[in-house]
Amino acid sequence: MVNVVKSASMGSGEHGWLHSRFHFSFAEYYNPDNMRFGALRVLNDDVFDAYGGFDTHPHDNMEILSYVVRGELTHRDSLGNGNRLGRGDVQYMSAGTGILHSEFNKTEHPLRFLQIWITPDEQNLDPDYGDRRFAWEDRVGTWLLVASGSQDGPIRVHQDVRISVSAIGEGEELRYDLEPGRQAYLVQIEGEGTVNGFALEEGDAAEITAEREVVVRAIEPSHYILLDLAAE
């Protein structure tokens, strides 16, 4: 089963320098029928205008990943970490018992990134931070695993999840096998394509349940993120 979620139907937020699409209930967008997809609690598609950003603020008991689509994301936190990440890079925080951080666009160009919150499999862990820079070509024509709940992922998260990204060219097709008892959440980050025959435009998503295979096909050059989660 494939349930396509159109970008235009998602929650939204406009706050001057910040422009957001909320895949699930978040901030001023509340829908009791759209709180999560398995362990995936938040997926926000955020655009920061030039020099915009969030001042220092707290998080706890959440696995938080940021995937940079374009521009540069600058991070600082209470653990002493500070980095600037670019297109295709991933930042990770295990908020655990509590962490403070800020995130800014310190350039004159727009920043777009996906912010992903995953419910951890254990509460009150020690806070942790990590980031990884991935060569763009490593995701071209294939699924690049960027984070996982097991040791095989470049970034390890505290949950039974596998997060992969891909970029494929016009007319190209890519497959992803789902094991029994698994489901997937797919985002068409850029471009236009199909998933299992269902049309997707930029910013759209698909909830994929009771399927053994995910097949994406690019109508134009396309960029994807896929979260492989335990089914409920």
CSV table of C-alpha atoms in Angstrom, one decimal, residues 58-143:
chain,number,residue,atom,x,y,z
A,58,PRO,CA,16.8,22.7,24.5
A,59,HIS,CA,15.9,19.2,23.4
A,60,ASP,CA,15.7,15.9,25.3
A,61,ASN,CA,14.9,12.3,24.7
A,62,MET,CA,14.8,12.5,20.9
A,63,GLU,CA,17.1,11.3,18.1
A,64,ILE,CA,17.5,14.4,15.8
A,65,LEU,CA,19.0,14.3,12.3
A,66,SER,CA,19.4,17.2,9.9
A,67,TYR,CA,20.0,16.5,6.2
A,68,VAL,CA,21.2,19.5,4.2
A,69,VAL,CA,19.6,19.9,0.8
A,70,ARG,CA,21.2,23.2,-0.2
A,71,GLY,CA,23.2,26.0,1.4
A,72,GLU,CA,25.2,25.7,4.7
A,73,LEU,CA,24.0,24.8,8.2
A,74,THR,CA,26.0,26.1,11.2
A,75,HIS,CA,25.6,24.2,14.5
A,76,ARG,CA,26.7,25.0,18.1
A,77,ASP,CA,25.8,23.0,21.2
A,78,SER,CA,26.3,22.7,24.9
A,79,LEU,CA,28.7,19.7,24.5
A,80,GLY,CA,31.1,22.1,22.8
A,81,ASN,CA,30.5,21.0,19.2
A,82,GLY,CA,30.4,23.5,16.4
A,83,ASN,CA,30.4,22.7,12.6
A,84,ARG,CA,29.2,24.0,9.3
A,85,LEU,CA,27.6,21.4,6.9
A,86,GLY,CA,26.9,21.6,3.2
A,87,ARG,CA,24.7,19.9,0.6
A,88,GLY,CA,24.2,16.2,1.2
A,89,ASP,CA,25.8,16.2,4.7
A,90,VAL,CA,24.1,14.9,7.9
A,91,GLN,CA,24.1,16.1,11.4
A,92,TYR,CA,23.0,13.9,14.4
A,93,MET,CA,22.1,14.7,18.0
A,94,SER,CA,21.0,12.1,20.6
A,95,ALA,CA,19.3,14.6,22.9
A,96,GLY,CA,19.0,12.1,25.8
A,97,THR,CA,18.8,13.7,29.2
A,98,GLY,CA,19.1,17.2,27.6
A,99,ILE,CA,21.2,19.2,25.2
A,100,LEU,CA,21.2,22.9,24.1
A,101,HIS,CA,22.0,23.9,20.6
A,102,SER,CA,21.6,26.6,18.0
A,103,GLU,CA,21.4,26.3,14.2
A,104,PHE,CA,21.9,29.2,11.7
A,105,ASN,CA,22.3,30.1,8.1
A,106,LYS,CA,25.4,32.3,8.3
A,107,THR,CA,25.5,33.0,4.5
A,108,GLU,CA,23.7,35.3,2.1
A,109,HIS,CA,22.1,32.3,0.3
A,110,PRO,CA,19.0,30.3,1.4
A,111,LEU,CA,19.5,27.2,3.4
A,112,ARG,CA,17.2,24.2,3.0
A,113,PHE,CA,17.4,21.2,5.2
A,114,LEU,CA,15.2,18.3,6.4
A,115,GLN,CA,15.0,18.0,10.2
A,116,ILE,CA,14.1,14.5,11.3
A,117,TRP,CA,13.1,13.5,14.9
A,118,ILE,CA,13.0,9.8,15.8
A,119,THR,CA,11.6,8.5,19.1
A,120,PRO,CA,14.5,6.7,20.8
A,121,ASP,CA,14.3,3.1,22.0
A,122,GLU,CA,15.6,4.1,25.4
A,123,GLN,CA,14.9,7.2,27.6
A,124,ASN,CA,17.5,9.4,29.4
A,125,LEU,CA,20.6,8.4,27.4
A,126,ASP,CA,23.7,10.4,27.6
A,127,PRO,CA,23.6,13.3,25.1
A,128,ASP,CA,25.7,12.8,22.0
A,129,TYR,CA,26.5,14.6,18.7
A,130,GLY,CA,28.0,13.6,15.4
A,131,ASP,CA,28.1,14.7,11.8
A,132,ARG,CA,29.2,13.2,8.5
A,133,ARG,CA,30.2,14.6,5.2
A,134,PHE,CA,29.3,12.4,2.3
A,135,ALA,CA,30.6,12.7,-1.3
A,136,TRP,CA,27.7,13.5,-3.5
A,137,GLU,CA,28.6,10.8,-6.1
A,138,ASP,CA,28.3,8.1,-3.4
A,139,ARG,CA,24.5,8.4,-3.6
A,140,VAL,CA,24.2,8.7,-7.4
A,141,GLY,CA,22.3,5.7,-8.8
A,142,THR,CA,22.2,3.9,-5.5
A,143,TRP,CA,20.9,4.0,-2.0
